[in-house]
Short mmCIF file of C-alpha atoms in Angstrom, two decimals:
data_model
loop_
_atom_site.label_atom_id
_atom_site.label_comp_id
_atom_site.label_asym_id
_atom_site.label_seq_id
_atom_site.Cartn_x
_atom_site.Cartn_y
_atom_site.Cartn_z
CA MET O 9 150.59 67.73 157.07
CA THR O 10 147.46 69.75 156.20
CA ARG O 11 148.14 73.49 156.07
CA PHE O 12 144.44 74.42 156.53
CA PRO O 13 143.01 71.89 159.02
CA GLY O 14 139.24 71.46 158.64
CA LEU O 15 139.13 73.23 155.27
CA PRO O 16 138.90 71.45 151.86
CA ILE O 17 142.09 73.00 150.49
CA GLY O 18 144.91 71.03 148.88
CA GLN O 19 148.45 72.34 148.33
CA LEU O 20 150.89 71.99 145.46
CA THR O 21 154.50 73.13 145.65
CA LEU O 22 155.99 74.49 142.42
CA ASP O 23 159.49 75.34 141.26
CA ALA O 24 160.53 78.47 139.34
CA GLN O 25 159.31 76.92 136.06
CA PHE O 26 155.93 76.10 137.68
CA ARG O 27 156.57 72.36 137.71
CA ILE O 28 154.92 70.44 140.56
CA THR O 29 157.55 69.34 143.10
CA ALA O 30 155.28 68.22 145.95
CA VAL O 31 151.63 67.33 146.58
CA ASP O 32 150.25 67.42 150.14
CA GLU O 33 148.00 64.81 151.75
CA ALA O 34 144.92 67.04 151.68
CA PHE O 35 145.13 67.35 147.90
CA ILE O 36 145.44 63.55 147.47
CA VAL O 37 142.40 62.98 149.71
CA LEU O 38 140.25 65.69 148.12
CA PHE O 39 140.93 64.67 144.54
CA GLU O 40 141.47 60.94 145.12
CA GLY O 41 144.93 61.04 143.61
CA GLY O 42 147.64 63.49 142.74
CA ALA O 43 150.92 61.87 143.75
CA GLU O 44 151.54 61.12 140.07
CA LEU O 45 151.47 64.86 139.29
CA VAL O 46 154.97 65.43 140.71
CA GLY O 47 157.27 66.50 137.88
CA GLN O 48 154.44 67.70 135.64
CA SER O 49 153.86 71.32 134.65
CA LEU O 50 151.01 73.10 136.38
CA ASP O 51 149.55 73.84 132.91
CA ASP O 52 149.09 70.09 132.36
CA LEU O 53 146.71 69.96 135.33
CA ILE O 54 144.03 72.00 133.53
CA SER O 55 141.23 69.95 131.92
CA GLU O 56 140.97 69.89 128.13
CA ARG O 57 137.35 71.02 128.59
CA ASP O 58 138.49 74.35 130.05
CA ARG O 59 140.46 75.95 127.24
CA ARG O 60 139.61 79.43 128.46
CA GLY O 61 140.96 78.58 131.91
CA ALA O 62 144.15 77.16 130.40
CA VAL O 63 144.76 80.34 128.40
CA ALA O 64 144.03 82.54 131.43
CA LEU O 65 146.44 80.58 133.62
CA SER O 66 149.20 80.62 130.99
CA ASN O 67 148.88 84.39 130.54
CA ARG O 68 148.99 85.01 134.28
CA LEU O 69 151.99 82.71 134.82
CA ASN O 70 153.92 84.50 132.04
CA SER O 71 153.58 87.82 133.87
CA PHE O 72 153.77 86.40 137.43
CA ARG O 73 155.98 88.44 139.73
CA ASP O 74 155.20 89.00 143.41
CA ASP O 75 151.47 89.33 142.95
CA ILE O 76 148.80 86.69 143.53
CA ILE O 77 147.07 84.61 140.86
CA ASP O 78 143.49 83.75 141.74
CA LEU O 79 141.46 81.81 139.13
CA ALA O 80 138.39 79.60 138.94
CA LEU O 81 138.91 76.76 136.45
CA VAL O 82 138.56 73.01 135.82
CA ILE O 83 141.40 70.60 136.64
CA ASN O 84 141.72 66.91 135.81
CA VAL O 85 143.14 64.54 138.41
CA ALA O 86 143.09 60.75 137.88
CA GLY O 87 140.76 61.22 134.90
CA ILE O 88 138.15 63.20 136.86
CA ASP O 89 137.29 66.83 136.08
CA THR O 90 136.71 69.09 139.08
CA TYR O 91 135.80 72.76 139.19
CA VAL O 92 138.23 74.48 141.59
CA ARG O 93 139.58 77.73 142.84
CA LEU O 94 143.34 77.97 142.18
CA ARG O 95 145.30 80.52 144.20
CA ILE O 96 149.06 80.88 143.52
CA VAL O 97 151.44 82.84 145.76
CA ARG O 98 155.20 83.14 146.03
CA GLN O 99 156.81 82.13 149.32
CA GLY O 100 160.56 82.67 149.33
CA GLU O 101 162.16 80.53 146.65
CA GLU O 102 159.05 78.41 146.23
CA VAL O 103 155.69 78.97 144.61
CA ILE O 104 152.65 77.51 146.36
CA ALA O 105 149.35 76.67 144.64
CA TYR O 106 146.29 76.26 146.88
CA VAL O 107 143.48 74.24 145.29
CA GLU O 108 139.90 74.30 146.65
CA PRO O 109 137.07 72.20 145.11
CA SER O 110 134.07 74.34 144.22
CA ASP O 111 131.55 72.13 142.47
CA SER O 112 128.48 73.13 144.48
CA ASP O 113 126.29 76.04 143.33
CA ASN O 114 126.47 77.74 146.72
CA SER O 115 130.26 77.70 147.03
CA LEU O 116 132.04 81.03 147.18
CA THR O 117 134.24 80.14 144.23
CA TYR O 118 131.22 79.24 142.11
CA GLU O 119 129.62 82.58 142.92
CA LEU O 120 132.95 84.34 142.31
CA ALA O 121 133.29 82.76 138.88
CA LEU O 122 129.77 83.83 137.94
CA ALA O 123 130.43 87.35 139.21
CA ARG O 124 133.62 87.57 137.18
CA GLN O 125 131.89 86.38 134.01
CA ARG O 126 129.11 88.91 134.53
CA TRP O 127 131.69 91.62 135.12
CA SER O 128 133.55 90.62 131.96
CA ALA O 129 130.33 90.75 129.92
CA LEU O 130 129.46 94.20 131.27
CA LEU O 131 133.02 95.37 130.77
CA GLN O 132 133.04 94.56 127.07
CA ARG O 133 129.54 95.89 126.35
CA SER O 134 129.80 99.16 128.23
CA ASP O 135 129.59 102.47 126.36
CA GLU O 136 132.13 103.84 128.85
CA GLY O 137 135.83 103.18 128.77
CA ILE O 138 136.70 100.97 131.75
CA VAL O 139 140.10 100.01 133.13
CA LEU O 140 141.18 98.24 136.33
CA LEU O 141 144.57 99.18 137.78
CA SER O 142 146.72 97.31 140.29
CA PRO O 143 147.81 99.03 143.55
CA THR O 144 150.95 100.14 141.70
CA GLY O 145 148.92 101.63 138.82
CA ARG O 146 149.48 98.87 136.24
CA ILE O 147 146.69 97.95 133.82
CA LEU O 148 145.06 94.68 134.89
CA GLN O 149 142.01 94.68 132.61
CA HIS O 150 140.38 97.09 130.18
CA ASN O 151 137.70 97.13 127.52
CA MET O 152 137.95 98.14 123.86
CA ARG O 153 136.05 101.38 124.51
CA PHE O 154 138.83 102.54 126.88
CA PHE O 155 141.46 101.82 124.22
CA GLU O 156 139.44 103.75 121.60
CA LEU O 157 138.92 106.78 123.83
CA MET O 158 142.52 107.09 125.00
CA GLN O 159 144.17 106.75 121.55
CA PHE O 160 147.52 105.76 123.04
CA SER O 161 150.65 106.42 121.01
CA THR O 162 154.42 106.54 121.53
CA ARG O 163 156.43 109.76 121.78
CA HIS O 164 157.14 109.35 118.08
CA GLY O 165 153.40 109.29 117.24
CA ILE O 166 153.11 105.56 116.62
CA THR O 167 149.73 104.21 117.72
CA LEU O 168 149.98 101.46 120.32
CA ALA O 169 148.25 98.14 119.81
CA GLU O 170 145.58 97.19 122.34
CA SER O 171 147.56 94.12 123.39
CA ALA O 172 150.42 96.40 124.49
CA LEU O 173 148.39 97.94 127.34
CA GLU O 174 148.12 95.10 129.84
CA GLY O 175 150.70 95.25 132.59
CA ARG O 176 151.90 98.77 131.72
CA GLN O 177 151.89 101.73 134.09
CA LEU O 178 148.93 103.87 132.98
CA ALA O 179 150.20 107.16 134.46
CA THR O 180 153.40 106.98 132.39
CA MET O 181 151.46 106.42 129.16
CA LEU O 182 149.23 109.49 129.43
CA PRO O 183 149.87 112.58 127.24
CA ARG O 184 150.68 115.95 128.83
CA ALA O 185 147.06 117.07 128.43
CA PHE O 186 146.15 114.35 130.94
CA GLN O 187 148.62 115.47 133.63
CA THR O 188 145.84 116.01 136.19
CA LEU O 189 144.74 112.42 135.68
CA ALA O 190 148.32 111.16 135.99
CA ASP O 191 148.68 113.11 139.26
CA ALA O 192 145.43 111.67 140.64
CA LEU O 193 146.58 108.12 139.84
CA THR O 194 150.09 108.67 141.19
CA HIS O 195 148.92 110.24 144.45
CA GLY O 196 146.43 107.43 145.03
CA GLU O 197 143.32 109.55 145.54
CA ASP O 198 140.38 107.45 146.73
CA GLU O 199 137.86 109.17 144.46
CA PHE O 200 138.18 111.80 141.77
CA LEU O 201 136.21 113.26 138.87
CA LEU O 202 138.18 115.16 136.23
CA ARG O 203 137.37 116.86 132.94
CA LEU O 204 140.07 116.61 130.29
CA GLU O 205 140.42 118.46 126.99
CA ILE O 206 142.44 117.00 124.13
CA ASP O 207 142.33 117.36 120.34
CA GLY O 208 138.94 119.06 120.40
CA ARG O 209 137.45 116.35 122.60
CA THR O 210 136.15 116.61 126.15
CA LEU O 211 136.67 113.51 128.28
CA GLU O 212 135.51 112.85 131.81
CA ALA O 213 137.59 110.60 134.06
CA GLU O 214 136.01 109.11 137.18
CA GLY O 215 138.23 107.10 139.52
CA ARG O 216 137.41 105.04 142.59
CA THR O 217 139.75 103.03 144.83
CA LEU O 218 138.64 99.47 145.68
CA ARG O 219 139.68 98.29 149.16
CA LEU O 220 139.36 95.23 151.39
CA PRO O 221 139.31 95.53 155.19
CA LEU O 222 142.52 93.58 155.85
CA ARG O 223 144.46 94.30 152.68
CA GLY O 224 143.58 97.93 152.10
CA ARG O 225 143.93 99.25 148.55
CA ILE O 226 143.69 96.44 146.00
CA GLU O 227 142.58 98.02 142.71
CA THR O 228 141.56 101.31 141.10
CA LEU O 229 138.51 101.43 138.85
CA LEU O 230 138.72 104.15 136.22
CA LEU O 231 135.79 105.13 133.95
CA MET O 232 136.31 107.31 130.87
CA ARG O 233 133.43 109.08 129.10
CA ASP O 234 133.44 111.15 125.92
CA LEU O 235 131.40 114.23 126.83
CA SER O 236 131.81 115.67 123.35
CA GLU O 237 129.77 112.74 122.00
CA GLN O 238 127.12 113.41 124.63
CA LYS O 239 127.09 117.06 123.59
CA GLN O 240 126.66 116.06 119.95
CA ILE O 241 123.74 113.84 120.94
CA ALA O 242 122.23 116.65 123.03
CA ASP O 243 122.66 119.11 120.13
CA ARG O 244 121.06 116.62 117.76
CA ASP O 245 118.17 116.06 120.16
CA ALA O 246 117.69 119.82 120.45
CA VAL O 247 117.44 120.11 116.67
CA ILE O 248 114.93 117.24 116.59
CA GLN O 249 112.86 118.88 119.33
CA LYS O 250 112.91 122.18 117.47
CA ASP O 251 111.79 120.43 114.28
CA LEU O 252 109.02 118.66 116.20
CA GLU O 253 107.86 121.96 117.66
CA GLN O 254 107.74 123.44 114.17
CA ALA O 255 105.89 120.36 112.90
CA ALA O 256 103.40 120.75 115.75
CA LYS O 257 102.79 124.36 114.69
CA PHE O 258 102.21 123.24 111.10
CA GLN O 259 99.78 120.54 112.24
CA THR O 260 97.95 122.99 114.52
CA ALA O 261 97.62 125.41 111.63
CA LEU O 262 96.33 122.55 109.45
CA LEU O 263 93.77 121.63 112.09
CA ASP O 264 92.55 125.17 112.77
CA GLN O 265 90.17 124.80 115.70
CA ARG O 266 88.66 128.29 115.35
CA ILE O 267 85.80 127.06 113.18
CA ARG O 268 82.56 129.06 112.78
CA MET O 269 79.38 127.69 111.17
CA PRO O 270 76.07 129.62 111.09
CA GLY O 271 73.54 128.08 113.41
CA LEU O 272 75.96 125.62 115.00
CA GLY O 273 78.27 125.78 117.97
CA ILE O 274 81.43 123.76 117.36
CA ASP O 275 83.69 122.66 120.23
CA ILE O 276 86.91 120.76 119.47
CA ALA O 277 89.59 119.28 121.74
CA TYR O 278 92.78 117.87 120.24
CA ARG O 279 95.47 116.37 122.46
CA PRO O 280 98.22 114.44 120.61
CA LEU O 281 100.19 111.72 122.39
CA HIS O 282 103.45 113.38 121.38
CA ARG O 283 104.11 116.85 120.00
CA VAL O 284 102.48 115.75 116.76
CA GLY O 285 99.76 113.16 116.40
CA GLY O 286 97.85 110.90 114.05
CA ASP O 287 94.33 112.26 114.57
CA LEU O 288 92.71 114.50 111.96
CA PHE O 289 89.45 116.50 111.78
CA ASP O 290 87.78 118.93 109.41
CA VAL O 291 84.55 120.96 109.36
CA THR O 292 83.32 122.22 105.99
CA ARG O 293 80.20 124.05 104.74
CA MET O 294 78.96 122.59 101.44
CA SER O 295 77.46 124.72 98.66
CA ASP O 296 73.86 123.81 99.66
CA GLY O 297 74.43 124.78 103.32
CA THR O 298 75.13 121.24 104.55
CA VAL O 299 77.82 121.11 107.27
CA ARG O 300 80.22 118.19 106.74
CA LEU O 301 82.22 116.83 109.67
CA PHE O 302 85.24 114.62 109.05
CA ILE O 303 87.36 112.80 111.63
CA ALA O 304 90.19 110.28 111.07
CA ASP O 305 92.70 108.32 113.14
CA ALA O 306 95.91 107.16 111.40
CA THR O 307 97.56 103.98 112.66
CA GLY O 308 100.66 104.49 114.80
CA HIS O 309 101.80 107.51 116.76
CA GLY O 310 104.21 110.40 116.53
CA VAL O 311 105.91 111.68 113.40
CA THR O 312 104.96 108.78 111.11
CA ALA O 313 101.27 109.07 111.97
CA ALA O 314 101.44 112.87 111.69
CA LEU O 315 102.89 112.62 108.17
CA SER O 316 100.06 110.25 107.29
CA THR O 317 97.51 112.86 108.40
CA MET O 318 99.08 115.37 105.98
CA LEU O 319 98.54 112.97 103.07
CA ILE O 320 95.00 112.11 104.21
CA LYS O 321 94.09 115.78 104.61
CA SER O 322 95.45 116.63 101.18
CA GLU O 323 93.47 113.88 99.45
CA TYR O 324 90.32 114.60 101.46
CA ASP O 325 90.43 118.32 100.65
CA ALA O 326 90.54 117.41 96.95
CA ILE O 327 87.18 115.57 97.06
CA LYS O 328 85.19 116.81 100.05
CA LEU O 329 83.20 119.36 98.01
CA ASP O 330 82.37 117.05 95.07
CA GLY O 331 78.77 116.69 96.21
CA GLU O 332 78.95 112.99 96.95
CA GLY O 333 77.38 111.54 100.10
CA PRO O 334 79.44 110.45 103.14
CA GLY O 335 79.72 106.80 101.99
CA ALA O 336 80.77 107.65 98.43
CA THR O 337 83.26 110.21 99.72
CA LEU O 338 84.93 107.61 101.95
CA THR O 339 85.11 105.23 98.98
CA ALA O 340 86.74 107.92 96.83
CA LEU O 341 89.17 108.84 99.61
CA ASN O 342 90.17 105.21 100.13
CA ASP O 343 90.77 104.74 96.39
CA ARG O 344 92.95 107.85 96.17
CA ILE O 345 95.06 106.76 99.18
CA THR O 346 95.53 103.16 98.02
CA ARG O 347 96.37 104.28 94.49
CA SER O 348 98.95 106.90 95.49
CA TYR O 349 100.38 105.71 98.82
CA LEU O 350 99.95 101.94 99.00
CA LYS O 351 103.71 101.38 99.52
CA LEU O 352 103.68 103.84 102.44
CA ALA O 353 101.03 101.78 104.29
CA VAL O 354 98.89 104.84 105.09
CA MET O 355 96.07 103.12 107.00
CA PHE O 356 93.43 104.88 109.07
CA THR O 357 89.88 104.88 110.37
CA ALA O 358 87.49 107.68 109.45
CA ALA O 359 83.93 108.94 109.73
CA ILE O 360 81.98 111.59 107.80
CA VAL O 361 78.80 113.21 109.13
CA ASP O 362 76.59 115.55 107.08
CA ILE O 363 74.19 117.85 108.94
CA SER O 364 71.42 119.12 106.66
CA PRO O 365 70.83 122.86 106.23
CA ASP O 366 67.67 122.68 108.37
CA ARG O 367 69.73 120.84 111.06
CA ARG O 368 67.15 118.01 111.20
CA THR O 369 68.68 115.24 109.08
CA ILE O 370 71.94 113.46 109.90
CA ARG O 371 73.66 111.37 107.20
CA HIS O 372 76.88 109.54 108.05
CA ALA O 373 79.33 106.79 107.09
CA CYS O 374 82.17 105.12 108.97
CA GLY O 375 85.27 103.17 108.04
CA GLY O 376 86.48 101.24 111.08
CA HIS O 377 85.77 104.32 113.23
CA PRO O 378 83.51 104.79 116.30
CA GLY O 379 80.05 105.94 115.21
CA PRO O 380 78.65 109.40 116.01
CA VAL O 381 76.62 109.88 119.20
CA LEU O 382 73.55 112.16 119.33
CA TRP O 383 71.94 113.55 122.50
CA HIS O 384 68.15 113.91 122.56
CA ASP O 385 66.37 114.87 125.80
CA SER O 386 69.58 114.09 127.75
CA THR O 387 69.68 110.60 126.24
CA PRO O 388 72.69 109.49 124.17
CA ILE O 389 71.80 107.78 120.87
CA GLU O 390 74.61 105.74 119.34
CA LEU O 391 74.35 105.94 115.55
CA ALA O 392 75.32 102.99 113.38
CA GLU O 393 78.93 102.16 112.58
CA GLY O 394 80.63 99.79 110.15
CA GLY O 395 82.79 99.63 107.08
CA PRO O 396 86.45 98.60 106.65
CA PHE O 397 89.67 100.48 107.42
CA LEU O 398 90.83 102.93 104.80
CA GLY O 399 94.15 102.70 102.97
CA ALA O 400 94.44 98.89 102.81
CA ILE O 401 92.39 97.69 99.80
CA SER O 402 90.92 99.74 96.96
CA LYS O 403 87.31 99.72 95.70
CA GLN O 404 85.79 99.30 99.14
CA VAL O 405 82.13 100.13 99.73
CA TYR O 406 81.19 102.13 102.82
CA PRO O 407 77.56 101.92 103.99
CA GLU O 408 75.71 105.16 104.60
CA TRP O 409 72.92 105.87 107.07
CA SER O 410 70.41 108.72 107.22
CA ALA O 411 67.94 109.64 109.97
CA SER O 412 65.86 112.59 111.08
CA HIS O 413 66.37 113.92 114.60
CA PRO O 414 64.55 117.27 114.84
CA GLN O 415 65.24 117.86 118.54
CA TRP O 416 68.84 116.71 118.97
CA SER O 417 70.87 118.85 121.34
CA SER O 418 74.41 117.69 120.78
CA LEU O 419 76.44 115.52 118.38
CA LEU O 420 79.74 113.92 119.35
CA LEU O 421 82.55 112.53 117.17
CA LEU O 422 85.73 111.18 118.77
CA THR O 423 88.77 108.97 118.32
CA ASP O 424 89.21 105.83 120.43
CA GLY O 425 92.00 107.42 122.49
CA VAL O 426 89.21 108.82 124.70
CA THR O 427 87.28 105.67 125.58
CA GLU O 428 90.39 103.44 125.69
CA ALA O 429 92.32 105.61 128.17
CA ARG O 430 93.14 103.59 131.30
CA ASP O 431 93.41 104.23 135.02
CA PRO O 432 96.38 102.96 137.12
CA GLU O 433 94.61 99.56 137.53
CA GLY O 434 94.24 99.16 133.77
CA GLN O 435 90.48 99.80 133.58
CA GLN O 436 89.25 101.70 130.49
CA PHE O 437 87.41 105.04 130.67
CA GLY O 438 84.71 103.59 128.41
CA GLU O 439 81.50 104.91 126.88
CA GLN O 440 79.46 105.17 130.09
CA ARG O 441 81.90 107.54 131.83
CA LEU O 442 82.18 109.51 128.60
CA TYR O 443 78.41 109.88 128.29
CA ALA O 444 78.06 110.83 131.94
CA SER O 445 80.62 113.64 131.59
CA VAL O 446 78.90 114.92 128.43
CA GLU O 447 75.46 114.91 130.09
CA GLU O 448 76.86 116.72 133.12
CA ALA O 449 78.26 119.45 130.87
CA LEU O 450 74.96 119.80 128.97
CA GLN O 451 72.90 120.03 132.17
CA ARG O 452 75.19 122.59 133.80
CA GLY O 453 75.92 124.62 130.70
CA LYS O 454 79.63 123.74 130.71
CA LYS O 455 81.90 123.36 127.73
CA VAL O 456 81.59 119.69 126.78
CA THR O 457 85.18 119.02 125.69
CA ALA O 458 86.66 120.69 128.77
CA ASN O 459 84.39 118.70 131.08
CA VAL O 460 85.18 115.39 129.36
CA LEU O 461 88.94 116.01 129.55
CA ALA O 462 88.68 116.97 133.22
CA HIS O 463 86.88 113.70 134.03
CA LEU O 464 89.35 111.79 131.85
CA ASP O 465 92.37 113.26 133.66
CA ALA O 466 90.85 112.51 137.05
CA PHE O 467 90.15 108.92 135.97
CA THR O 468 93.63 108.23 134.60
CA ALA O 469 95.24 109.88 137.67
CA SER O 470 97.87 111.58 135.51
CA GLN O 471 98.89 108.28 133.90
CA HIS O 472 100.85 108.78 130.70
CA GLN O 473 98.50 109.18 127.74
CA SER O 474 98.63 106.10 125.48
CA ASP O 475 96.99 107.47 122.32
CA ASP O 476 96.02 110.67 120.56
CA ILE O 477 92.75 112.19 121.80
CA THR O 478 90.26 114.12 119.67
CA LEU O 479 86.73 115.25 120.56
CA LEU O 480 84.46 117.12 118.15
CA VAL O 481 81.17 118.38 119.60
CA VAL O 482 78.45 120.17 117.57
CA GLN O 483 75.41 121.85 119.15
CA PRO O 484 72.53 123.65 117.35
CA GLU O 485 72.39 127.27 118.42
CA LEU O 486 69.07 128.53 119.74
CA SER O 487 67.53 131.13 117.42
#
């Protein structure tokens, strides 16, 4: 007689040793056989393909009392493997095993098995200690992190093995320092959050009761966190932030923006992506009155790029007053970097612009860097650019250009973080928007860098900056 009419559930009757004593008709129909199973052990029913299921079933049967075993595994009946849900309960002197086929992807057992495997994966990989307790407070499942955090030991100080935890009453294993946790578990509180101090450590215990509508309380989920580790991380991060702030001060001092040159107005904006950045600039007056502008952009961002700028600045300072032209100076700088720091992979783009003492002639050279832009009668003039990156290969030659522009009104040098900034749709700020914001500032007598940054911020709509930003603007002062 079928116990669950209309449902695909077969029934096996077991004795105290879990040998099969009876097989119902539903089982025989569902699995096209099964009468020959009488007298066999339930363990023998598990397919050889499902070793994990066989181990799980054996472990549960060894500790089976009055609880319920509920597993998803593969059985073999009449030579055919079938994925099933096996539910074992005790009824008086007998033990009953209910078997439900669950081969289809949309079956509840299939979904349950997937959920359990996902849970198991999360359980083992979690940074928190996790333990599941039965309604009576016994340990059903735990991860290694829980075992490490709790440091269980006997009254005589002997450390317990992890395998000794399963099935034991957690509340009785806790040290006196965890009495509040033991009380919360014993009293069956639905939710609790406790802070525990032991051996110089601060642990946080968060408990939550799991319930089902008809059965009520079924399990307790307990999470354990080591707050002292979090404090150590926070303290370490605070030290790092303090060091970064100090590094930012050093870099700001290195890139002193309060630069004064006779006959020229100099306007500089420097906005690093992080506290420190990989952009670099310098303004120097040569012995003959020439004003030399230098701008560079180290590859990468953050601390690594900032350290690269320190090396670049040091090597540039050593040669910038040697009297060589912009192209020769870039060649010398590249050779010094590749000779001294090749293993550090200090790579960067750079440009040097020399403004003659009479402010009429502009000489410049570039190495992988955007070329200078001159404004004449409100018209932007893009000067030539070219030459390889610096820091990769020695003995590179950097072309140099020279031109006379008697009536120029503004000269702009920048890093590509300006033109490559993007709006929320991914569109770049680009040269045309840049030029328009510069021209607007020149026509209205505004500070160029401030106006460009204002337009840039409006364009990006407060999107996170993706690169360091540097603008260097030079304007001849009216006599």
